[in-house]
Coordinates of C-alpha atoms and ligand atoms in Angstrom, one line a residue:
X1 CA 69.8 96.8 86.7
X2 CA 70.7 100.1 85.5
X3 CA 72.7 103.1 87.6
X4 CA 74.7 106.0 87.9
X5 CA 78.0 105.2 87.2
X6 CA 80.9 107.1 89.4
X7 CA 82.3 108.9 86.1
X8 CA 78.6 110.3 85.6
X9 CA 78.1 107.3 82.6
X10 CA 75.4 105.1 82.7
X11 CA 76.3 101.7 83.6
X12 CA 74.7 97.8 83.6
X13 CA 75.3 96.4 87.2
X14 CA 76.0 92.4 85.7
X15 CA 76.3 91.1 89.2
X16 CA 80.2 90.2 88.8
X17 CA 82.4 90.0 91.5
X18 CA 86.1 90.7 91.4
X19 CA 88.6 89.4 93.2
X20 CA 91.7 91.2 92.6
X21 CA 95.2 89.9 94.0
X22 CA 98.2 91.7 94.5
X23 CA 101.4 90.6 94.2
X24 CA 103.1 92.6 96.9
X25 CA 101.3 94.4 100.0
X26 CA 103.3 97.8 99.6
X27 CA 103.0 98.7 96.4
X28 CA 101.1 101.8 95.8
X29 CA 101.6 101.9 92.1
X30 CA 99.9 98.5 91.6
X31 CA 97.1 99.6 93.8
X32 CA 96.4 102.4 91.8
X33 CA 97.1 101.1 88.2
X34 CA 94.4 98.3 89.2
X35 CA 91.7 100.8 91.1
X36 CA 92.0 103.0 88.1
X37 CA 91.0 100.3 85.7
X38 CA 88.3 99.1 88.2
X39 CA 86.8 102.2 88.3
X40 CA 86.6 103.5 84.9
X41 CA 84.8 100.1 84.3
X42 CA 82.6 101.3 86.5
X43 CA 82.7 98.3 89.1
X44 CA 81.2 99.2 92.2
X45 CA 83.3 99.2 95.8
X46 CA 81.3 96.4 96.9
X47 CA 82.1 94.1 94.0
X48 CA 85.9 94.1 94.5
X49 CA 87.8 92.1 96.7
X50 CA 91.4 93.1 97.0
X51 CA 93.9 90.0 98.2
X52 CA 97.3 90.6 99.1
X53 CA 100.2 88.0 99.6
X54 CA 99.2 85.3 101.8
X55 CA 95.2 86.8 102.0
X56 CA 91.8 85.6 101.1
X57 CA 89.1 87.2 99.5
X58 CA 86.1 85.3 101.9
X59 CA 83.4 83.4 100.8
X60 CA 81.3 86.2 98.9
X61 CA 84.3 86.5 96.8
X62 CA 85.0 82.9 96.1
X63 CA 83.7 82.7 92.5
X64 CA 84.8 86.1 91.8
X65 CA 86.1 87.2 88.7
X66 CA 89.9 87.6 88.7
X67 CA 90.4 89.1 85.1
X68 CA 89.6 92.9 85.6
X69 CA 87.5 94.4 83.5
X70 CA 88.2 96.2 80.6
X71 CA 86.5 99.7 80.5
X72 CA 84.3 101.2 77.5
X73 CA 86.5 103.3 75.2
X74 CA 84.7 106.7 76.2
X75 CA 85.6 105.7 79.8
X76 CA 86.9 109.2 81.6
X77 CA 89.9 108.4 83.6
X78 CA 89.4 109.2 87.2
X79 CA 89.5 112.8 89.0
X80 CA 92.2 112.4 92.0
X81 CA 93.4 115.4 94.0
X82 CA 97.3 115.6 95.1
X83 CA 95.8 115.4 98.9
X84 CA 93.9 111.8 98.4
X85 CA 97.1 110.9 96.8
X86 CA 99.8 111.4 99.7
X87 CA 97.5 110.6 102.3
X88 CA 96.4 106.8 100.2
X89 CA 100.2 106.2 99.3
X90 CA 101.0 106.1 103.3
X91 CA 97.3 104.4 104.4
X92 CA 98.5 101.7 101.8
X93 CA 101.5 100.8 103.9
X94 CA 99.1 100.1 106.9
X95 CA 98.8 96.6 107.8
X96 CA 94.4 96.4 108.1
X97 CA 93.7 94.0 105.0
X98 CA 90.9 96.4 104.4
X99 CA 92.6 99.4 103.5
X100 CA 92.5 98.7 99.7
X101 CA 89.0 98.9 100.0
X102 CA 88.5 101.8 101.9
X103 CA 90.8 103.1 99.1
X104 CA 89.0 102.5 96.3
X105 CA 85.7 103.2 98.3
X106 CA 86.9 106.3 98.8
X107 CA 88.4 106.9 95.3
X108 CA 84.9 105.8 94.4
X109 CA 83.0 108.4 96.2
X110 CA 85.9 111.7 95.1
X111 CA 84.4 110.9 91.4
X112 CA 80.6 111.3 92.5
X113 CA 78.4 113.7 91.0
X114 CA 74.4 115.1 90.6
X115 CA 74.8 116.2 94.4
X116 CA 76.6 113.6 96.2
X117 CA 79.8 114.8 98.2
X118 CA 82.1 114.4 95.2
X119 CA 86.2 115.7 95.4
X120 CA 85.0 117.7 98.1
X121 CA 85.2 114.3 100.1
X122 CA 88.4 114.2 101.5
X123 CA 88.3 117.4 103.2
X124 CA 85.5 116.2 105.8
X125 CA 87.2 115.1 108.6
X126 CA 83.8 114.1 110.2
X127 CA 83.1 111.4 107.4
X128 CA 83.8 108.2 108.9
X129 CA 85.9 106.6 105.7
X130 CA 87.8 109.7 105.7
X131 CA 89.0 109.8 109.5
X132 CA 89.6 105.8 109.0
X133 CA 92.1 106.5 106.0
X134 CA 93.6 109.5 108.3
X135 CA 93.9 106.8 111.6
X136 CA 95.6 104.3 109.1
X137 CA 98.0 106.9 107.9
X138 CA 98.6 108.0 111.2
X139 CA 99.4 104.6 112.6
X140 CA 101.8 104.0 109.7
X141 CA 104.1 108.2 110.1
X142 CA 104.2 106.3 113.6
X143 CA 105.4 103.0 113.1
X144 CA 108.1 104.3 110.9
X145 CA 109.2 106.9 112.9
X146 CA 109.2 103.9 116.1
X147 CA 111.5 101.9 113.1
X148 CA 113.5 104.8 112.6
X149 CA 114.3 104.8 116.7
X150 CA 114.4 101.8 117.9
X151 CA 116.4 99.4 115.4
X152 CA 119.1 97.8 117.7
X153 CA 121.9 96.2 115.5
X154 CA 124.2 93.8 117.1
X155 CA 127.5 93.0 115.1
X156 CA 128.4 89.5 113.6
X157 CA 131.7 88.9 112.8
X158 CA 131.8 87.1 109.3
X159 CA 134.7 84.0 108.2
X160 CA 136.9 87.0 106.5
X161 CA 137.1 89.3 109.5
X162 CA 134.5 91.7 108.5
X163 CA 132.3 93.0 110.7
X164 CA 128.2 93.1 109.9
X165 CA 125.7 94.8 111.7
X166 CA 122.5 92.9 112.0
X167 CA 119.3 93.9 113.4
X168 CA 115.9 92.2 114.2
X169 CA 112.9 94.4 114.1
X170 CA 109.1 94.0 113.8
X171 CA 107.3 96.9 112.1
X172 CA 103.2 96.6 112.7
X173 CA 102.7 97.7 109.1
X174 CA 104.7 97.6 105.9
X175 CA 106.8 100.4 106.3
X176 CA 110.1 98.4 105.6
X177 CA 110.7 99.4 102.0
X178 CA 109.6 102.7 102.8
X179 CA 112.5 103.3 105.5
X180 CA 115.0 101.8 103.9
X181 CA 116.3 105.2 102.3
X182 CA 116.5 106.1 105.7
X183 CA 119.1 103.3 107.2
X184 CA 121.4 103.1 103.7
X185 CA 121.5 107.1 104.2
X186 CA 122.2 106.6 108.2
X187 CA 124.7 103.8 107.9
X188 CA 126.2 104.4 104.4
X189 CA 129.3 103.1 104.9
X190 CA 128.1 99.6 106.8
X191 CA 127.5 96.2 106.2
X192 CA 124.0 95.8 107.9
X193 CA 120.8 93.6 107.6
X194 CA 117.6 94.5 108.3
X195 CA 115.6 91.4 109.5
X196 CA 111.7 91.1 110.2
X197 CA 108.9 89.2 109.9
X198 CA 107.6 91.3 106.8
X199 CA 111.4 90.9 104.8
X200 CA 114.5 91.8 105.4
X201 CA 117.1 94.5 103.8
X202 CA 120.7 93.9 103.0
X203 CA 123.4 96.8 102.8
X204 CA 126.8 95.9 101.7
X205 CA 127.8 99.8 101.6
X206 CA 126.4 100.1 97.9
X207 CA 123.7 98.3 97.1
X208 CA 120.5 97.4 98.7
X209 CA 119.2 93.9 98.2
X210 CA 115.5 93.0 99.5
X211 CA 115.2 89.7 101.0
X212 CA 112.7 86.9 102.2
X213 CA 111.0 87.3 106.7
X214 CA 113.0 86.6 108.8
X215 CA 112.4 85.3 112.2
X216 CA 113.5 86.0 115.5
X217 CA 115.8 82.9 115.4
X218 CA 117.5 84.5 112.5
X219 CA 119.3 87.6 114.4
X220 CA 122.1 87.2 116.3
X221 CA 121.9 87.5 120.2
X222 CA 124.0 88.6 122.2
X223 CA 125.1 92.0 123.6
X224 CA 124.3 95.0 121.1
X225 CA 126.6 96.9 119.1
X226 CA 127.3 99.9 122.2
X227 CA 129.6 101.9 121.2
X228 CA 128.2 102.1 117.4
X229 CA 124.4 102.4 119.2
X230 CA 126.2 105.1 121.1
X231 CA 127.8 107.3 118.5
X232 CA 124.4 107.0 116.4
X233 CA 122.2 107.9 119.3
X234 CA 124.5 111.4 119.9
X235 CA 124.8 111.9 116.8
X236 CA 120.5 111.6 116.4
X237 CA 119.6 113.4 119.7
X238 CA 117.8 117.0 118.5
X239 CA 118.4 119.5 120.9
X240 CA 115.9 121.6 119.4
X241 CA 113.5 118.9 119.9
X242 CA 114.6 118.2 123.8
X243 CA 111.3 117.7 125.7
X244 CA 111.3 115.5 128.5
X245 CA 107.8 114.2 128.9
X246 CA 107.5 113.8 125.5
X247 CA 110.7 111.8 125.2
X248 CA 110.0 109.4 128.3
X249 CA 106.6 108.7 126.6
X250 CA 108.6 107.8 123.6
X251 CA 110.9 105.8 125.4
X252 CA 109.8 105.0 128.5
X253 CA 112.2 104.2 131.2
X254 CA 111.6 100.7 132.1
X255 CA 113.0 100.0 128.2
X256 CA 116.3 101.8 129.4
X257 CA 118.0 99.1 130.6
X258 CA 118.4 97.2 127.6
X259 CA 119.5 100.6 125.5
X260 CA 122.8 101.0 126.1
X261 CA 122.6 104.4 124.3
X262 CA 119.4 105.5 127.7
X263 CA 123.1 105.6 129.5
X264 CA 123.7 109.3 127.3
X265 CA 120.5 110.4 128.4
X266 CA 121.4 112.4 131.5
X267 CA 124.7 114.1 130.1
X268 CA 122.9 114.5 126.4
X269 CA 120.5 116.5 128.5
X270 CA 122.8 118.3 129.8
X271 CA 124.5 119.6 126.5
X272 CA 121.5 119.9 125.1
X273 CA 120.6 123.8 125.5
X274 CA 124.0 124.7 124.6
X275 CA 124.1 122.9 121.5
X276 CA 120.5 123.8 120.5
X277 CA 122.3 127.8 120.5
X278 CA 125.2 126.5 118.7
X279 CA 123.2 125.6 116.2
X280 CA 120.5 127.6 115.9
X281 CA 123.2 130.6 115.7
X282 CA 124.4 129.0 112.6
X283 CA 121.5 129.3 111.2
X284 CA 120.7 125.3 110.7
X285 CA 119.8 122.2 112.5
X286 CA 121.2 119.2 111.4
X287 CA 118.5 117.8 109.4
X288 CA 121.1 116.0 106.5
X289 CA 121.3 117.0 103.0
X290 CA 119.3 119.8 101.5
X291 CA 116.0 119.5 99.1
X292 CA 117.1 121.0 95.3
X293 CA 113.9 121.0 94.5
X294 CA 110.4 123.2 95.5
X295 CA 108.4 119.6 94.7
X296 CA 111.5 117.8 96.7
X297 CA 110.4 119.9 100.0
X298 CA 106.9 119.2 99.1
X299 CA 107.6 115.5 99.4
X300 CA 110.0 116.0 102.6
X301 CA 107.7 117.9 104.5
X302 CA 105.1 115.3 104.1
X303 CA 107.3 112.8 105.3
X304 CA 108.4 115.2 108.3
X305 CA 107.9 114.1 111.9
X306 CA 110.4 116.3 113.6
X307 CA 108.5 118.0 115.9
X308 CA 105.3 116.7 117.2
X309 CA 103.1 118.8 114.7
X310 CA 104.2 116.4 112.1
X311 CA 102.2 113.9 114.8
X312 CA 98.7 115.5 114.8
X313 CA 95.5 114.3 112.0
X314 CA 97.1 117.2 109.6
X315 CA 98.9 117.2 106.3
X316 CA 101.7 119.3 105.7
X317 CA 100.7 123.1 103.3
X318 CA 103.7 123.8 100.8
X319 CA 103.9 127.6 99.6
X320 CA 102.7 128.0 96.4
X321 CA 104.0 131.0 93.9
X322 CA 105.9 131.0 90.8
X323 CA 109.7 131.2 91.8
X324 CA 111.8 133.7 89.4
X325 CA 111.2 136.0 86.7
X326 CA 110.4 133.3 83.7
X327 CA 107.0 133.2 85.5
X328 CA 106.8 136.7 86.7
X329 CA 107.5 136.5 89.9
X330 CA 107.6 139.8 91.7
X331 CA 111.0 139.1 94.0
X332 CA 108.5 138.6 96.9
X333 CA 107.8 136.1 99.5
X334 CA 105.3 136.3 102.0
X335 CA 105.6 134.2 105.2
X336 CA 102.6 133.7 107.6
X337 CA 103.1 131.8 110.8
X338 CA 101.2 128.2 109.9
X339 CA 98.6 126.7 107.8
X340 CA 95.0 127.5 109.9
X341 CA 92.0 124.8 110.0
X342 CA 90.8 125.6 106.7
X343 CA 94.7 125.8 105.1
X344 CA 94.7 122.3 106.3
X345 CA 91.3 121.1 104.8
X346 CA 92.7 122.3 101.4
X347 CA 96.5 121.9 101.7
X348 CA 97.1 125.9 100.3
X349 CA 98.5 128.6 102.0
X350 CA 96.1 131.8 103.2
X351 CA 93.0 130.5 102.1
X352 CA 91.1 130.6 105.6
X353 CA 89.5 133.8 107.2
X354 CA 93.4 135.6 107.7
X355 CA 94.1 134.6 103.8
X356 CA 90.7 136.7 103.5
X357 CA 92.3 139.5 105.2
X358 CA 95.5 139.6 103.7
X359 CA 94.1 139.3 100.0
X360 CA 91.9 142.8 100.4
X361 CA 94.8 144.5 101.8
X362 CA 97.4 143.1 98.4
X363 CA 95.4 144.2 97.0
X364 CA 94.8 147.8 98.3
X365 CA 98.6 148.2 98.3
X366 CA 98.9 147.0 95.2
X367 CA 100.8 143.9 95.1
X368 CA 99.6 141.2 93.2
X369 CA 99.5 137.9 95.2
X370 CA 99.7 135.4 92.3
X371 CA 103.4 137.0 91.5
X372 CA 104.4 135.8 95.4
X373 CA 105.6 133.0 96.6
X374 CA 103.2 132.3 99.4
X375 CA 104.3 130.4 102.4
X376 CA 104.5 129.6 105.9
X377 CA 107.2 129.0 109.0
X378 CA 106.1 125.9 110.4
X379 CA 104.5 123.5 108.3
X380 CA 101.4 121.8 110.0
X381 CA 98.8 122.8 111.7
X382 CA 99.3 122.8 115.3
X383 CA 95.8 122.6 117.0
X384 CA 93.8 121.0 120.0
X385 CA 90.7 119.0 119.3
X386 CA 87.4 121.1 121.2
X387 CA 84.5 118.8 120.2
X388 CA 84.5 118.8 116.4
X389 CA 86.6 122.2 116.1
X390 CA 90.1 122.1 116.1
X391 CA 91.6 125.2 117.9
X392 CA 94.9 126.8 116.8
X393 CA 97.9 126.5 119.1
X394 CA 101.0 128.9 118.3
X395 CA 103.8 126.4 117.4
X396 CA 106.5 126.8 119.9
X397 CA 109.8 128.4 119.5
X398 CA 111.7 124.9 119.3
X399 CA 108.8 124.1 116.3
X400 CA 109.6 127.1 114.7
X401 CA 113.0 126.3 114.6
X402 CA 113.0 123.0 113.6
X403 CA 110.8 124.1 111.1
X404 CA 113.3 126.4 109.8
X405 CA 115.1 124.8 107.9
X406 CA 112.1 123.6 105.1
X407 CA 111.6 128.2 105.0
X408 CA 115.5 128.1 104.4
X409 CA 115.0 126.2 101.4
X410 CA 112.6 127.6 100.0
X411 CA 114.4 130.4 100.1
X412 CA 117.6 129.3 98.7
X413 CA 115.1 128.0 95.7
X414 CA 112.6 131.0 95.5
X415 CA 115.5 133.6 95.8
X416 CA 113.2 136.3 96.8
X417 CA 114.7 140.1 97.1
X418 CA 112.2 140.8 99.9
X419 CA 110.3 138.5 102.4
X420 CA 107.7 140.0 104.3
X421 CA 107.7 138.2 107.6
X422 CA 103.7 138.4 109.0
X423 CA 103.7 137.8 112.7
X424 CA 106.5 136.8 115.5
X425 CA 106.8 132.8 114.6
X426 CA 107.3 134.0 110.6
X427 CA 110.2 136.5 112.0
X428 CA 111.8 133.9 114.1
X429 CA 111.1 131.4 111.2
X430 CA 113.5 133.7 109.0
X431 CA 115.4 135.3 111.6
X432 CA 116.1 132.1 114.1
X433 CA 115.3 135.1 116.9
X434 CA 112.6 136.6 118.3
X435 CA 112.0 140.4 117.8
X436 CA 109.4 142.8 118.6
X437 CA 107.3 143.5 115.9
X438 CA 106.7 147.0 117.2
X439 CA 110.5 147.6 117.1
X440 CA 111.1 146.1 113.7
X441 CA 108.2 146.8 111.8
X442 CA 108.6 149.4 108.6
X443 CA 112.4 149.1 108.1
X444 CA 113.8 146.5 106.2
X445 CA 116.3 144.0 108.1
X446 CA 119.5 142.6 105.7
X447 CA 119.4 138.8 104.8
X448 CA 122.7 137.4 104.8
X449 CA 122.0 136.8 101.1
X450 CA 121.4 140.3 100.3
X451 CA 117.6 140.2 100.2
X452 CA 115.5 142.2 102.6
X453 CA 113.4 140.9 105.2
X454 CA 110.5 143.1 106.5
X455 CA 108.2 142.7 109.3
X456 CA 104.4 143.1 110.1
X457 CA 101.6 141.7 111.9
X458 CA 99.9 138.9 111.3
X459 CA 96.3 139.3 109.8
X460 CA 94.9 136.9 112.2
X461 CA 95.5 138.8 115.1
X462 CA 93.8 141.7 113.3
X463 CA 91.1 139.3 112.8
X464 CA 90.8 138.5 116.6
X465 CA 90.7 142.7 117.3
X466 CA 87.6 144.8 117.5
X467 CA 86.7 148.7 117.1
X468 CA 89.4 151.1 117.0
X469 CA 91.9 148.9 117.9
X470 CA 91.2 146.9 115.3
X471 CA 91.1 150.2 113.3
X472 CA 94.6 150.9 114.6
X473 CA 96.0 147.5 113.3
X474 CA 94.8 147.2 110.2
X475 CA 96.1 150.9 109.4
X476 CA 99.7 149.9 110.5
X477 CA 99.2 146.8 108.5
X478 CA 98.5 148.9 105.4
X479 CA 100.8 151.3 105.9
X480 CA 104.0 148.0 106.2
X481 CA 102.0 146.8 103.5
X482 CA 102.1 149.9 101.3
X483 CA 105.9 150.5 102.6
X484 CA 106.7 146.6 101.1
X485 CA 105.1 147.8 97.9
X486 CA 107.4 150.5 97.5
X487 CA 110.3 148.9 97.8
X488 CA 109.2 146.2 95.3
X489 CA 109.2 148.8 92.9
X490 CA 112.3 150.3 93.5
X491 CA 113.9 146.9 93.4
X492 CA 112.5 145.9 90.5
Ligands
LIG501 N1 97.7 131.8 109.0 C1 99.0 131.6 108.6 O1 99.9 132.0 109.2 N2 99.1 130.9 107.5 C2 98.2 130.4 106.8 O2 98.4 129.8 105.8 C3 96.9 130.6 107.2 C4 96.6 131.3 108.4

């Protein structure tokens, strides 16, 4: 039987099963290297069975082939977008022995063509393989953040005096490896072991060694480590992330009794608004060590679960712009508020209805959008679910502010000599305050790093105006907008 292969190329069905094993559960790279070989052989989704350690392929798969094909020497390699990427390297962690299939269904379908769905794929949410692949990656951001919480060491003194920290934990997916950047970060300068079902970690305070499950029997018992629990917990606890409900759905309070650090609760509390000022009026929240890198921020934010956006079926939107003169940039940085539905959907800044808006009025003032660095405050989309719309929510102040600190380094990268700030969350995303836009609008306000910030509306609220008060807006918006180009060209 003869049909149309994925990469457009005819191909000969021969009926051959595969049966591929893997050698280890988590390992994206091996994944791909073998679904990219599958595919440009032009095997079909339902003739691959994918085996990890300690699976089985089932009785269709029995006889299957397990040498992989090798494909035709004018074999295309495969079309993969950034976005099926980040979300399959996170769904591959899940623990549901059929996500490798899913994945290289889905990688299947991205590369179809003569009318069939194609790349375009993974930005229906609707289409049931790619809401399974967003509910596996979803379980997994949650399991590591539960990881990241709720590891309890308990020290064990060794024979020479030393004391090592030893924990028991059992992930529901295979997010051990991925965390363990996390822990040797957190407790550089401890002995500590890891144990759990999946494998264990070892720290000795420089290197990391990986080693066989564990079981229960294999931890110590015994009271916890407190006063270390203690110290980590404080030192943990985000003010600017202090919401009660949320937190006791977290960690509910029946658990408390066995958390020695639950005990901080009430007096963390307490402190909390006064250190959430502290630290908001220096200008940072404590999120560790600073990204060098645009693509290093690209990867954080992806990763970033620090406010309950991070939470939601959404993917986090980078700003996108050349960054300093070597690739003409024009000095400017635009900020909008957060990436919209359709921002989402793509993973780019201002490409929805308001990125509509704001283009025709660039370009009426004159300023060319492909020389700016184009970004927003808060990184995810922030929306309720409404049937099969998902309605924007304005991110919180606390959001904002957490959220501030991925804007401040993009800053320190893009070294802009004037942001233009499009709504309140983008002006308390730069400034860590709120203003009035009415007040500060036209004027340029001093960065501490000798830039300028200046501050408009935001296009979708002209969007949601009508008549002449639409007619008002827009004009004031043209007139900041003209005003911004101005400057530009003084500056430059
Ligand atoms: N609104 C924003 O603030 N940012 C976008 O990227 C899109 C809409």
């Amino acid at each position: 039987m003869t049909g149309q292969s994925a990469l457009g190329l005819q191909h000969v069905r021969l009926g051959t099963y595969y049966v591929v094993p893997l050698a280890a559960s988590d390992d994206f790279e091996e994944w791909r290297d073998h679904a990219r070989r599958l595919l440009m052989a032009d095997v079909p989704p339902d003739r691959v069975a994918w085996t990890e350690p300690g699976g089985s392929a089932g009785d269709l798969f029995s006889h299957g082939d397990r040498r992989l094909p090798v494909p035709g020497k004018d074999a295309q390699p495969p079309r993969v977008s950034k976005r099926f990427m980040e979300i399959a390297r996170t769904v591959l962690l899940n623990s549901d022995p059929a996500r490798f299939s899913l994945l290289y269904r889905v990688l299947w379908r991205l590369q179809a063509q003569n009318g069939s769905i194609g790349p375009r794929l993974i930005e229906d949410a609707a289409d049931p393989d790619v809401r399974a692949m967003a509910d596996m990656a979803r379980e997994v951001r949650r399991d590591i953040h539960k990881m990241r919480a709720f590891v309890r060491f308990r020290v064990v003194e060794e024979e020479d005096g030393s004391e090592h920290y030893v924990a028991w934990f059992e992930p529901f997916h295979h997010i051990l490896r991925h965390n363990a950047g996390f822990f040797t970060r957190r407790f550089a300068n401890m002995r500590w072991s890891i144990l759990t079902p999946r494998g264990s970690l070892h720290w000795d305070g420089e290197t990391l060694r990986e080693g066989p499950p564990a079981t229960r029997a294999d931890a110590p018992g015994g009271d916890p480590a407190e006063d270390l629990w203690r110290s980590y917990y404080a030192s943990i606890f985000n003010p600017a992330r202090l919401k009660i409900g949320a937190m006791l759905k977290e960690m509910p309070r029946k658990y408390w009794k066995n958390m020695p650090e639950a005990q901080l609760i009430p007096e963390l509390i307490a402190g909390a608004q006064a250190r959430e000022a502290a630290m908001v009026a220096k200008g940072a929240l404590d999120m560790g060590e600073r990204p060098q890198t645009l693509a290093a921020i690209d990867k954080a934010i992806h990763a970033c679960a620090r406010c309950p956006i991070g939470e939601l079926h959404n993917t986090a939107v980078m700003g996108e712009g050349p960054q300093d003169a070597a690739q003409g940039f024009s000095g400017l940085m635009i900020v909008g508020e957060q990436p919209g539905d359709q921002e989402d959907l793509q993973g780019r800044p201002f490409v929805g209805p308001a990125g509509q808006l704001l283009d025709v009025h660039l370009a009426q003032a004159g300023i060319d959008r492909g020389a700016a660095y184009v970004t927003n405050a808060v990184k995810h989309f922030k929306y309720v679910q409404r049937g099969k719309r998902r309605l924007h929510q304005n991110p919180s102040a606390k959001e904002i502010d957490v959220c501030r600190w991925w804007v401040e380094s993009e800053r320190m990268i893009v070294r802009p000599r004037l942001v233009l700030a499009m709504g309140a969350s983008a002006a308390r995303g730069l400034l860590g305050r709120t203003v009035s836009i009415s007040k500060v609008r036209g004027e340029p306000i001093p960065l501490e790093d000798g830039s300028e910030l200046w501050v408009t509306s935001h296009p979708s609220y002209l969007l949601r105006l009508d008549g002449a008060g639409r007619e008002e807006q827009e004009r004031l918006f043209a007139r900041d907008l003209a005003a911004v180009a101005a400057r530009l060209a003084q500056l430059a």
